[in-house]
Amino acid sequence: MMETHGEKITRLISFSLLYLFSMQPILARGGLDYRDALTKSFLYFEAQRSGHLPYNQRVMWRGHSGLTDGLEQGVDLVGGYYDAGDHVKFGLPMAFTITMLSWSILEYGAEVKNMGEYGHALEAIKWGTDYFIKAHTQPNELWVQVGDGDADHYCWQRPEDMTTSRHAYKIDTENPGSEVAAETAAAMAAASIVFKQSDPHYSHLLLHHAQQLFDFGDKWRGKYDKSVRAVKSYYPSVSGYGDELLWAALWLHWATGSDRYVEYLVENADEFGGTGWAVSEFSWDIKYAGVQVLASKLLMEGGNLTKNQTRKLEEFKSKAEHYLCSCLGKNKDDKDDNNVRRTPGGLLFVRQWNNLQYVVGATFLLTAYSDYLSRSNQQLRCPTGNVPAEELFSFAKSQADYILGSNPEGMSYLVGFGHKFPKQVHHRAASTVAFKEDKGFIGCIQGFDVWYIRRKGNPNVLIGAIVGGPNANDAFDDRRGNYMQTEACTYNTAPMVGVFSKLYHLEQKKEERHQLKQQEQLFEGLQGQRSWM
């Protein structure tokens, strides 16, 4: 039977609409692939694993390592993460990494699920929290470091070949360390919220450890780098322990809903500097900006707060606004330190060594705070005027895009992303032949003589790592020996998990709107043709 003109047009309309509706949302034209950035980020954490690697390990150039950690002290300390390009397990930055990973999932877990990466996110968090459970051997005892930084830095070996000291260090009532006890408490409390629905028993276990560690750190107060002298040259506590105790209290309040922790926050706000410190950086050491943003979140969400609690939380919020306004360049400029400097290319610049750690921290806090403002229908109050939520997020996006390659160098500082990224990352395992390819032992000096000094790119790509980044003039020197710029750290990548998730989600929605508009235009056009015929 011959097809009529009307039937032909109807068939064309149906086919065209079916084709368009079947298309999956894709990356917006000319944009960056945020989904790829997130996927690669989780691979980095697998590359940093210490211990016995699981059957589903995806980074195949890594092998088992540190399998006798803690043996000398009679405790099982196998597992956890190496913080950067060496093989020491430092407790403070590791805990901060897990706190920020957990916060990313708590804010943007739905987006991560939509991207099919939620399982990898839970694995990354659990690899850290499983280690913390092992390290917390008594209510008032926490093992906070494995390995010696000095010995490790004189050696260039794969982790599978380690011959350096694996001496372990702990804090206890006689040798307190409130910073690392409280940060580990924060990490375990934040993770307990993440696992609350999927694994209630594990969540409860984490919360139990978190509460014990918080009480320990608060009751026996003291700086951890005085008790653990070996950490002094690597992760010293400049800000003291006040910010970590306030930080842990906020996370425990989120995890438990208990007013006890809000009261603790209010009572210690002034003494610990939470309402006094006006800062322009957020990092593994200085947590005040994070404390102030979390306290602001609590205030903006309302709830059953007393007048005194509300008043004190307003003070925290004022300091959070100072930090955020300094990132946006909207504080008064009568002092040089009121606003964060920027490179000519627009990147926030705090200091030369691993500057991107401060950029990613700011990017996450700006992103999260923009959501808090939107949900509460508020604006950021800056000395130069109010700033809408959209402007905060727009600036955060500019920082994320800079990291991914929208910069004067055209360089992606997320390793493995795009066509141009650092090839000589300062990383022992990545820069040396994979153990599975060549099991021949590589000694300390041999590693320096054969692998460290090579001018070629690393034989293994440290996918998902965010390196230290460019200097104040946007210049980047991709040399293995240039550790200030080419070394990556776990706490560089962790905050960007949440940011990449939100960015992809928004790009996806934008593309869906674009496709819908195309569908409407096509339908109208075909309908017009049908009417004409």
Coordinates of C-alpha atoms in Angstrom, one line a residue:
M1 CA 0.0 0.0 0.0
M2 CA 1.3 3.4 -1.0
E3 CA 2.2 5.8 2.0
T4 CA 0.2 9.1 1.9
H5 CA 1.9 12.4 2.4
G6 CA 0.3 12.8 5.8
E7 CA 1.4 9.4 7.0
K8 CA 5.0 10.1 5.8
I9 CA 5.1 13.4 7.7
T10 CA 3.7 11.7 10.8
R11 CA 6.4 8.9 10.5
L12 CA 9.1 11.5 10.2
I13 CA 7.9 13.4 13.2
S14 CA 7.7 10.2 15.3
F15 CA 11.2 9.1 14.2
S16 CA 12.8 12.5 14.9
L17 CA 11.2 12.8 18.3
L18 CA 12.1 9.2 19.2
Y19 CA 15.7 9.9 18.2
L20 CA 16.0 13.1 20.2
F21 CA 14.3 11.7 23.3
S22 CA 16.6 8.7 23.2
M23 CA 19.8 10.8 23.3
Q24 CA 21.5 10.9 26.7
P25 CA 22.4 14.3 28.0
I26 CA 26.0 15.0 26.9
L27 CA 28.6 17.6 27.7
A28 CA 27.6 21.2 26.8
R29 CA 29.2 22.3 23.6
G30 CA 32.7 23.7 24.1
G31 CA 32.7 22.9 27.8
L32 CA 34.8 20.8 30.0
D33 CA 34.1 17.1 30.8
Y34 CA 33.4 17.3 34.5
R35 CA 32.2 13.8 34.6
D36 CA 35.6 12.6 33.4
A37 CA 37.2 14.8 36.0
L38 CA 35.2 13.1 38.7
T39 CA 35.8 9.6 37.5
K40 CA 39.5 10.2 37.3
S41 CA 39.6 11.8 40.8
F42 CA 38.5 8.5 42.4
L43 CA 41.3 6.6 40.6
Y44 CA 43.8 8.8 42.4
F45 CA 42.8 7.6 45.8
E46 CA 43.3 4.0 44.6
A47 CA 46.8 4.9 43.6
Q48 CA 47.5 6.3 47.1
R49 CA 46.4 3.2 48.9
S50 CA 48.7 1.5 51.4
G51 CA 48.3 -2.0 52.6
H52 CA 46.9 -5.1 50.9
L53 CA 45.1 -4.0 47.7
P54 CA 41.6 -5.4 47.1
Y55 CA 40.6 -7.6 44.2
N56 CA 38.8 -4.8 42.5
Q57 CA 41.8 -2.4 42.4
R58 CA 41.7 -0.5 39.2
V59 CA 45.1 1.2 39.3
M60 CA 47.0 -1.9 38.1
W61 CA 50.5 -0.4 38.4
R62 CA 50.3 -0.4 42.1
G63 CA 50.9 -3.4 44.4
H64 CA 50.7 -4.4 48.0
S65 CA 52.8 -2.3 50.4
G66 CA 53.3 -1.5 54.1
L67 CA 52.2 -5.0 55.1
T68 CA 54.1 -4.9 58.4
D69 CA 53.1 -1.4 59.4
G70 CA 52.7 -1.4 63.2
L71 CA 54.3 -4.8 63.7
E72 CA 57.2 -3.3 65.6
Q73 CA 54.8 -1.8 68.1
G74 CA 52.5 -4.8 68.3
V75 CA 49.5 -3.2 66.6
D76 CA 48.0 -3.7 63.1
L77 CA 48.4 -0.4 61.2
V78 CA 48.2 -1.9 57.7
G79 CA 46.1 0.2 55.3
G80 CA 45.3 3.9 55.0
Y81 CA 46.7 6.4 52.5
Y82 CA 50.0 7.8 51.6
D83 CA 49.5 11.6 51.7
A84 CA 51.5 12.6 48.6
G85 CA 54.5 11.4 46.6
D86 CA 56.3 9.7 49.5
H87 CA 55.4 6.7 51.8
V88 CA 54.7 8.2 55.2
K89 CA 51.2 7.8 56.5
F90 CA 50.5 11.2 58.2
G91 CA 47.3 11.0 60.3
L92 CA 46.3 14.7 60.2
P93 CA 46.2 15.3 56.5
M94 CA 44.7 11.8 56.0
A95 CA 41.9 12.6 58.3
F96 CA 41.3 15.9 56.7
T97 CA 41.1 14.2 53.3
I98 CA 38.4 11.8 54.6
T99 CA 36.5 14.7 56.2
M100 CA 36.4 16.6 52.9
L101 CA 35.5 13.5 50.8
S102 CA 32.6 12.9 53.2
W103 CA 31.5 16.5 53.1
S104 CA 31.6 16.3 49.3
I105 CA 29.3 13.3 49.3
L106 CA 27.0 14.7 51.9
E107 CA 26.4 17.8 49.8
Y108 CA 26.5 16.3 46.4
G109 CA 25.8 12.5 46.9
A110 CA 22.8 12.5 44.6
E111 CA 24.9 14.0 41.8
V112 CA 27.6 11.4 42.4
K113 CA 25.0 8.6 42.3
N114 CA 23.7 10.0 39.0
M115 CA 27.1 9.7 37.5
G116 CA 27.6 6.1 38.7
E117 CA 30.5 6.9 41.0
Y118 CA 28.8 6.5 44.4
G119 CA 30.3 3.1 45.0
H120 CA 33.8 4.4 44.4
A121 CA 33.2 7.3 46.7
L122 CA 32.2 5.0 49.5
E123 CA 35.2 2.8 48.9
A124 CA 37.5 5.8 49.0
I125 CA 36.1 7.0 52.3
K126 CA 36.0 3.5 53.9
W127 CA 39.7 2.8 53.0
G128 CA 40.5 5.7 55.3
T129 CA 38.0 5.0 58.1
D130 CA 38.9 1.3 58.3
Y131 CA 42.5 2.5 59.0
F132 CA 41.3 5.0 61.6
I133 CA 39.4 2.2 63.4
K134 CA 42.6 0.2 63.6
A135 CA 44.7 3.2 64.7
H136 CA 42.3 4.0 67.5
T137 CA 43.4 1.2 69.8
Q138 CA 42.2 2.6 73.1
P139 CA 39.7 5.3 74.0
N140 CA 42.6 7.7 74.8
E141 CA 45.2 6.3 72.3
L142 CA 45.6 7.0 68.6
W143 CA 48.4 6.0 66.3
V144 CA 49.0 9.1 64.1
Q145 CA 52.0 8.4 61.9
V146 CA 53.7 5.5 60.3
G147 CA 57.1 6.0 58.8
D148 CA 59.8 8.6 59.2
G149 CA 59.7 11.7 56.9
D150 CA 63.5 12.3 57.0
A151 CA 64.5 8.8 56.1
D152 CA 61.8 8.6 53.5
H153 CA 62.9 11.7 51.7
Y154 CA 66.4 10.4 51.4
C155 CA 65.0 7.4 49.5
W156 CA 63.4 7.1 46.0
Q157 CA 61.7 3.8 46.0
R158 CA 58.4 2.2 45.0
P159 CA 56.2 1.5 48.0
E160 CA 56.4 -2.2 47.2
D161 CA 60.2 -2.1 47.8
M162 CA 60.2 0.1 51.0
T163 CA 63.3 -0.3 53.1
T164 CA 62.9 2.9 55.2
S165 CA 61.8 2.9 58.8
R166 CA 58.1 2.1 59.4
H167 CA 58.2 3.2 63.0
A168 CA 54.8 4.2 64.3
Y169 CA 53.9 7.2 66.5
K170 CA 51.0 7.6 68.8
I171 CA 49.3 10.2 71.1
D172 CA 47.8 9.3 74.5
T173 CA 47.1 11.0 77.8
E174 CA 50.8 11.5 78.5
N175 CA 51.6 12.7 75.0
P176 CA 48.4 14.5 73.8
G177 CA 47.6 15.7 70.3
S178 CA 44.3 17.4 70.2
E179 CA 44.5 18.5 66.5
V180 CA 44.9 15.0 65.1
A181 CA 42.5 13.5 67.6
A182 CA 39.8 16.0 66.8
E183 CA 40.3 15.9 63.0
T184 CA 40.1 12.1 63.1
A185 CA 36.9 12.5 65.1
A186 CA 35.6 14.9 62.5
A187 CA 36.4 12.5 59.7
M188 CA 34.7 9.5 61.4
A189 CA 31.7 11.6 62.4
A190 CA 31.3 12.9 58.8
A191 CA 31.7 9.4 57.4
S192 CA 29.2 8.0 59.8
I193 CA 26.6 10.3 58.3
V194 CA 27.6 9.1 54.8
F195 CA 27.1 5.4 55.8
K196 CA 24.0 5.9 57.9
Q197 CA 21.6 4.6 55.3
S198 CA 23.7 2.0 53.5
D199 CA 25.5 0.5 56.5
P200 CA 23.9 1.4 59.8
H201 CA 26.2 -0.8 61.9
Y202 CA 29.4 0.6 60.4
S203 CA 28.0 4.1 60.8
H204 CA 27.3 3.5 64.5
L205 CA 30.9 2.1 64.9
L206 CA 32.4 5.2 63.3
L207 CA 30.3 7.5 65.5
H208 CA 31.3 5.6 68.6
H209 CA 35.0 6.1 67.7
A210 CA 34.4 9.8 66.8
Q211 CA 32.8 10.6 70.2
Q212 CA 35.6 8.9 72.1
L213 CA 38.3 10.7 70.1
F214 CA 36.6 14.0 70.5
D215 CA 36.4 13.5 74.3
F216 CA 40.1 12.4 74.4
G217 CA 41.3 15.4 72.4
D218 CA 39.2 17.8 74.5
K219 CA 40.0 16.4 77.9
W220 CA 43.8 16.1 77.3
R221 CA 44.6 19.2 75.4
G222 CA 48.0 19.6 73.7
K223 CA 49.6 20.3 70.4
Y224 CA 50.3 17.1 68.6
D225 CA 53.6 18.2 67.0
K226 CA 55.0 18.6 70.5
S227 CA 54.2 15.0 71.3
V228 CA 55.2 13.6 67.9
R229 CA 58.4 15.5 67.0
A230 CA 58.8 13.5 63.8
V231 CA 55.9 15.4 62.2
K232 CA 57.3 18.9 62.9
S233 CA 59.1 19.4 59.6
Y234 CA 56.1 18.1 57.5
Y235 CA 52.7 18.8 59.0
P236 CA 53.2 21.1 62.0
S237 CA 50.2 22.7 63.6
V238 CA 50.4 26.4 63.1
S239 CA 46.8 27.3 64.1
G240 CA 46.8 25.1 67.2
Y241 CA 44.0 22.7 68.2
G242 CA 41.2 25.1 68.8
D243 CA 39.9 25.1 65.2
E244 CA 40.0 21.2 65.1
L245 CA 38.0 20.9 68.3
L246 CA 35.3 23.3 67.0
W247 CA 35.3 21.6 63.7
A248 CA 34.8 18.1 65.3
A249 CA 32.0 19.5 67.5
L250 CA 30.1 20.7 64.4
W251 CA 30.5 17.4 62.7
L252 CA 29.4 15.5 65.8
H253 CA 26.3 17.8 66.0
W254 CA 25.5 17.0 62.4
A255 CA 26.0 13.3 63.0
T256 CA 24.0 13.1 66.3
G257 CA 21.7 16.1 66.4
S258 CA 22.8 16.5 70.0
D259 CA 22.6 20.0 71.5
R260 CA 25.7 19.2 73.6
Y261 CA 27.9 19.9 70.6
V262 CA 26.3 23.2 69.8
E263 CA 26.7 24.3 73.4
Y264 CA 30.4 23.3 73.2
L265 CA 30.8 25.4 70.0
V266 CA 29.2 28.4 71.6
E267 CA 31.0 28.1 74.9
N268 CA 34.4 27.8 73.3
A269 CA 33.9 30.0 70.3
D270 CA 35.9 32.9 71.6
E271 CA 38.6 31.0 73.5
F272 CA 39.4 28.8 70.5
G273 CA 39.3 31.7 67.9
G274 CA 36.3 30.6 66.0
T275 CA 34.7 34.0 66.2
G276 CA 37.9 35.9 66.3
W277 CA 40.1 34.6 63.5
A278 CA 39.3 36.3 60.2
V279 CA 41.2 34.1 57.7
S280 CA 41.9 34.0 54.0
E281 CA 42.9 30.3 53.7
F282 CA 41.4 26.9 54.4
S283 CA 43.6 23.8 54.6
W284 CA 44.5 20.7 56.5
D285 CA 46.0 22.9 59.2
I286 CA 43.9 26.0 59.4
K287 CA 40.2 24.9 59.6
Y288 CA 38.6 28.2 60.8
A289 CA 37.0 29.0 57.4
G290 CA 35.4 25.5 57.3
V291 CA 34.2 25.9 60.9
Q292 CA 32.7 29.2 60.1
V293 CA 31.0 28.0 57.0
L294 CA 29.5 24.9 58.8
A295 CA 28.3 27.1 61.7
S296 CA 26.7 29.4 59.1
K297 CA 24.9 26.5 57.6
L298 CA 23.6 25.5 61.0
L299 CA 22.3 29.1 61.5
M300 CA 20.8 29.4 58.0
E301 CA 18.9 26.1 58.4
G302 CA 17.2 27.5 61.5
G303 CA 16.0 24.9 63.9
N304 CA 15.6 25.0 67.6
L305 CA 18.4 27.4 68.6
T306 CA 18.5 29.5 71.7
K307 CA 19.0 33.3 71.5
N308 CA 22.5 32.9 72.8
Q309 CA 23.3 30.2 70.2
T310 CA 21.9 32.3 67.4
R311 CA 23.9 35.3 68.5
K312 CA 27.1 33.4 68.6
L313 CA 26.4 31.6 65.3
E314 CA 25.9 35.1 63.7
E315 CA 29.5 35.9 64.8
F316 CA 30.7 32.7 63.1
K317 CA 28.8 33.7 60.0
S318 CA 30.4 37.2 60.0
K319 CA 33.8 35.6 59.9
A320 CA 32.7 33.1 57.2
E321 CA 31.6 36.1 55.1
H322 CA 35.1 37.7 55.6
Y323 CA 36.7 34.6 54.2
L324 CA 34.3 34.2 51.2
C325 CA 34.5 38.0 50.4
S326 CA 38.3 37.8 50.5
C327 CA 38.2 35.1 47.9
L328 CA 35.9 37.2 45.7
G329 CA 38.1 40.3 46.2
K330 CA 35.2 42.1 47.8
N331 CA 36.7 43.1 51.2
K332 CA 37.9 46.6 51.7
D333 CA 41.4 47.0 50.3
D334 CA 43.0 49.2 53.0
K335 CA 45.2 46.2 54.0
D336 CA 47.0 43.8 51.7
D337 CA 45.7 40.7 53.5
N338 CA 42.0 41.6 53.3
N339 CA 41.6 39.9 49.9
V340 CA 43.3 36.8 48.4
R341 CA 45.8 37.6 45.7
R342 CA 45.2 36.4 42.2
T343 CA 47.5 35.5 39.3
P344 CA 47.2 37.4 36.1
G345 CA 45.1 34.4 34.8
G346 CA 42.6 34.7 37.7
L347 CA 43.7 31.9 40.0
L348 CA 43.6 32.5 43.7
F349 CA 47.1 32.6 45.0
V350 CA 48.0 32.1 48.7
R351 CA 51.6 30.8 48.7
Q352 CA 54.1 29.2 46.4
W353 CA 54.2 25.7 47.8
N354 CA 51.2 23.6 46.7
N355 CA 49.0 26.6 46.1
L356 CA 46.2 24.6 44.6
Q357 CA 45.4 23.1 48.1
Y358 CA 44.1 26.5 49.0
V359 CA 42.3 27.0 45.7
V360 CA 40.4 23.7 46.0
G361 CA 39.4 24.5 49.6
A362 CA 38.1 27.9 48.6
T363 CA 36.3 26.4 45.5
F364 CA 34.5 23.9 47.7
L365 CA 33.5 26.4 50.4
L366 CA 32.3 28.9 47.8
T367 CA 30.3 26.2 46.0
A368 CA 28.7 24.8 49.2
Y369 CA 27.9 28.3 50.6
S370 CA 26.3 29.4 47.4
D371 CA 23.9 26.5 47.9
Y372 CA 23.2 27.5 51.5
L373 CA 22.5 31.0 50.4
S374 CA 20.1 29.8 47.6
R375 CA 18.2 27.5 50.0
S376 CA 17.8 30.2 52.6
N377 CA 17.1 33.0 50.0
Q378 CA 20.0 35.1 51.2
Q379 CA 22.9 36.9 49.8
L380 CA 26.6 37.2 50.9
R381 CA 27.2 40.4 52.8
C382 CA 30.5 41.9 51.7
P383 CA 32.0 45.4 52.6
T384 CA 31.6 46.3 48.9
G385 CA 28.0 45.2 48.8
N386 CA 25.8 42.2 48.8
V387 CA 26.7 39.3 46.5
P388 CA 24.1 36.8 45.1
A389 CA 24.7 33.1 45.3
E390 CA 25.1 32.8 41.6
E391 CA 28.2 35.0 41.7
L392 CA 29.9 32.9 44.3
F393 CA 29.3 29.8 42.3
S394 CA 30.4 31.5 39.1
F395 CA 33.7 32.3 40.6
A396 CA 34.1 28.8 42.0
K397 CA 33.5 27.5 38.5
S398 CA 36.2 29.7 37.2
Q399 CA 38.7 28.2 39.6
A400 CA 37.7 24.7 38.8
D401 CA 37.9 25.4 35.1
Y402 CA 41.4 26.9 35.6
I403 CA 42.5 23.7 37.3
L404 CA 41.1 21.7 34.3
G405 CA 43.0 23.7 31.7
S406 CA 41.3 27.1 31.2
N407 CA 44.5 28.9 32.0
P408 CA 47.3 30.8 30.3
E409 CA 49.4 27.6 30.1
G410 CA 46.6 25.6 28.7
M411 CA 47.6 23.0 31.2
S412 CA 45.2 20.7 33.2
Y413 CA 46.5 20.4 36.7
L414 CA 44.3 17.3 37.2
V415 CA 46.7 14.6 35.9
G416 CA 45.3 12.5 33.1
F417 CA 42.6 15.0 32.2
G418 CA 42.6 16.6 28.7
H419 CA 45.5 16.6 26.2
K420 CA 48.1 18.5 28.3
F421 CA 48.8 17.7 31.9
P422 CA 51.9 17.3 34.1
K423 CA 54.0 14.4 33.0
Q424 CA 56.7 14.4 35.6
V425 CA 54.7 14.4 38.8
H426 CA 56.8 14.2 41.9
H427 CA 55.7 10.7 43.0
R428 CA 57.9 7.8 43.8
A429 CA 55.5 5.0 42.6
A430 CA 54.4 6.8 39.5
S431 CA 57.9 7.8 38.4
T432 CA 59.3 4.3 38.7
V433 CA 58.7 1.2 36.6
A434 CA 55.6 -0.7 37.9
F435 CA 56.3 -3.5 40.3
K436 CA 54.1 -5.8 38.3
E437 CA 56.2 -5.2 35.2
D438 CA 59.6 -5.5 36.9
K439 CA 59.8 -7.1 40.3
G440 CA 63.6 -6.5 40.5
F441 CA 64.4 -4.7 43.7
I442 CA 65.0 -1.0 43.5
G443 CA 67.1 0.5 46.3
C444 CA 67.0 4.0 47.7
I445 CA 70.0 5.4 45.8
Q446 CA 69.3 3.4 42.7
G447 CA 65.8 5.0 42.5
F448 CA 67.4 8.5 42.5
D449 CA 70.1 7.5 40.0
V450 CA 67.9 5.7 37.5
W451 CA 64.4 7.1 37.9
Y452 CA 64.3 10.4 39.8
I453 CA 66.8 12.2 37.4
R454 CA 65.1 11.0 34.2
R455 CA 63.9 13.8 32.0
K456 CA 61.2 11.7 30.5
G457 CA 57.6 11.6 31.7
N458 CA 56.6 9.1 34.4
P459 CA 56.1 5.5 33.3
N460 CA 52.8 5.5 35.2
V461 CA 50.2 8.2 35.0
L462 CA 48.9 9.3 38.4
I463 CA 45.4 9.8 37.1
G464 CA 43.2 12.1 39.1
A465 CA 45.9 13.8 41.1
I466 CA 45.9 17.5 41.5
V467 CA 49.4 18.8 41.6
G468 CA 50.7 21.9 43.4
G469 CA 50.0 24.1 40.4
P470 CA 51.5 27.2 38.8
N471 CA 53.3 30.1 40.4
A472 CA 52.0 33.7 41.0
N473 CA 52.5 34.5 37.3
D474 CA 50.6 31.4 36.0
A475 CA 53.9 29.7 35.0
F476 CA 54.4 26.0 35.6
D477 CA 57.7 24.1 35.4
D478 CA 56.9 20.4 34.8
R479 CA 60.0 18.8 36.4
R480 CA 60.0 16.0 38.9
G481 CA 62.4 17.9 41.2
N482 CA 60.1 20.9 41.3
Y483 CA 58.1 19.4 44.2
M484 CA 56.5 22.7 45.1
Q485 CA 54.6 22.6 41.8
T486 CA 54.5 19.0 40.7
E487 CA 53.8 17.0 43.9
A488 CA 50.1 16.0 44.4
C489 CA 48.3 15.4 47.7
T490 CA 45.2 13.6 48.6
Y491 CA 43.7 16.7 50.2
N492 CA 44.0 18.5 46.9
T493 CA 41.7 16.1 45.1
A494 CA 39.1 15.4 47.9
P495 CA 37.3 18.8 47.9
M496 CA 36.9 18.8 44.1
V497 CA 34.9 15.6 44.2
G498 CA 31.9 17.6 45.3
V499 CA 32.6 20.5 43.0
F500 CA 33.0 18.4 39.8
S501 CA 29.8 16.6 40.7
K502 CA 27.8 19.8 40.9
L503 CA 29.3 21.2 37.8
Y504 CA 28.5 18.1 35.8
H505 CA 24.9 18.1 37.1
L506 CA 24.4 21.7 36.0
E507 CA 25.9 21.1 32.6
Q508 CA 23.6 18.1 32.2
K509 CA 20.6 20.1 33.1
K510 CA 21.7 22.8 30.6
E511 CA 22.1 20.2 27.9
E512 CA 18.7 18.8 28.6
R513 CA 17.1 22.2 28.2
H514 CA 19.0 22.7 25.0
Q515 CA 17.7 19.3 23.6
L516 CA 14.2 20.1 24.7
K517 CA 14.3 23.4 22.8
Q518 CA 15.6 21.5 19.7
Q519 CA 12.7 19.0 20.0
E520 CA 10.2 21.8 20.3
Q521 CA 11.7 23.6 17.2
L522 CA 11.7 20.4 15.2
F523 CA 8.1 19.5 16.2
E524 CA 7.0 23.0 15.2
G525 CA 8.8 22.9 11.9
L526 CA 7.4 19.5 11.0
Q527 CA 4.0 20.5 12.0
G528 CA 4.3 23.5 9.7
Q529 CA 5.3 21.3 6.8
R530 CA 2.4 19.1 7.4
S531 CA 0.0 22.0 7.5
W532 CA 1.5 23.3 4.2
M533 CA 1.1 20.0 2.5

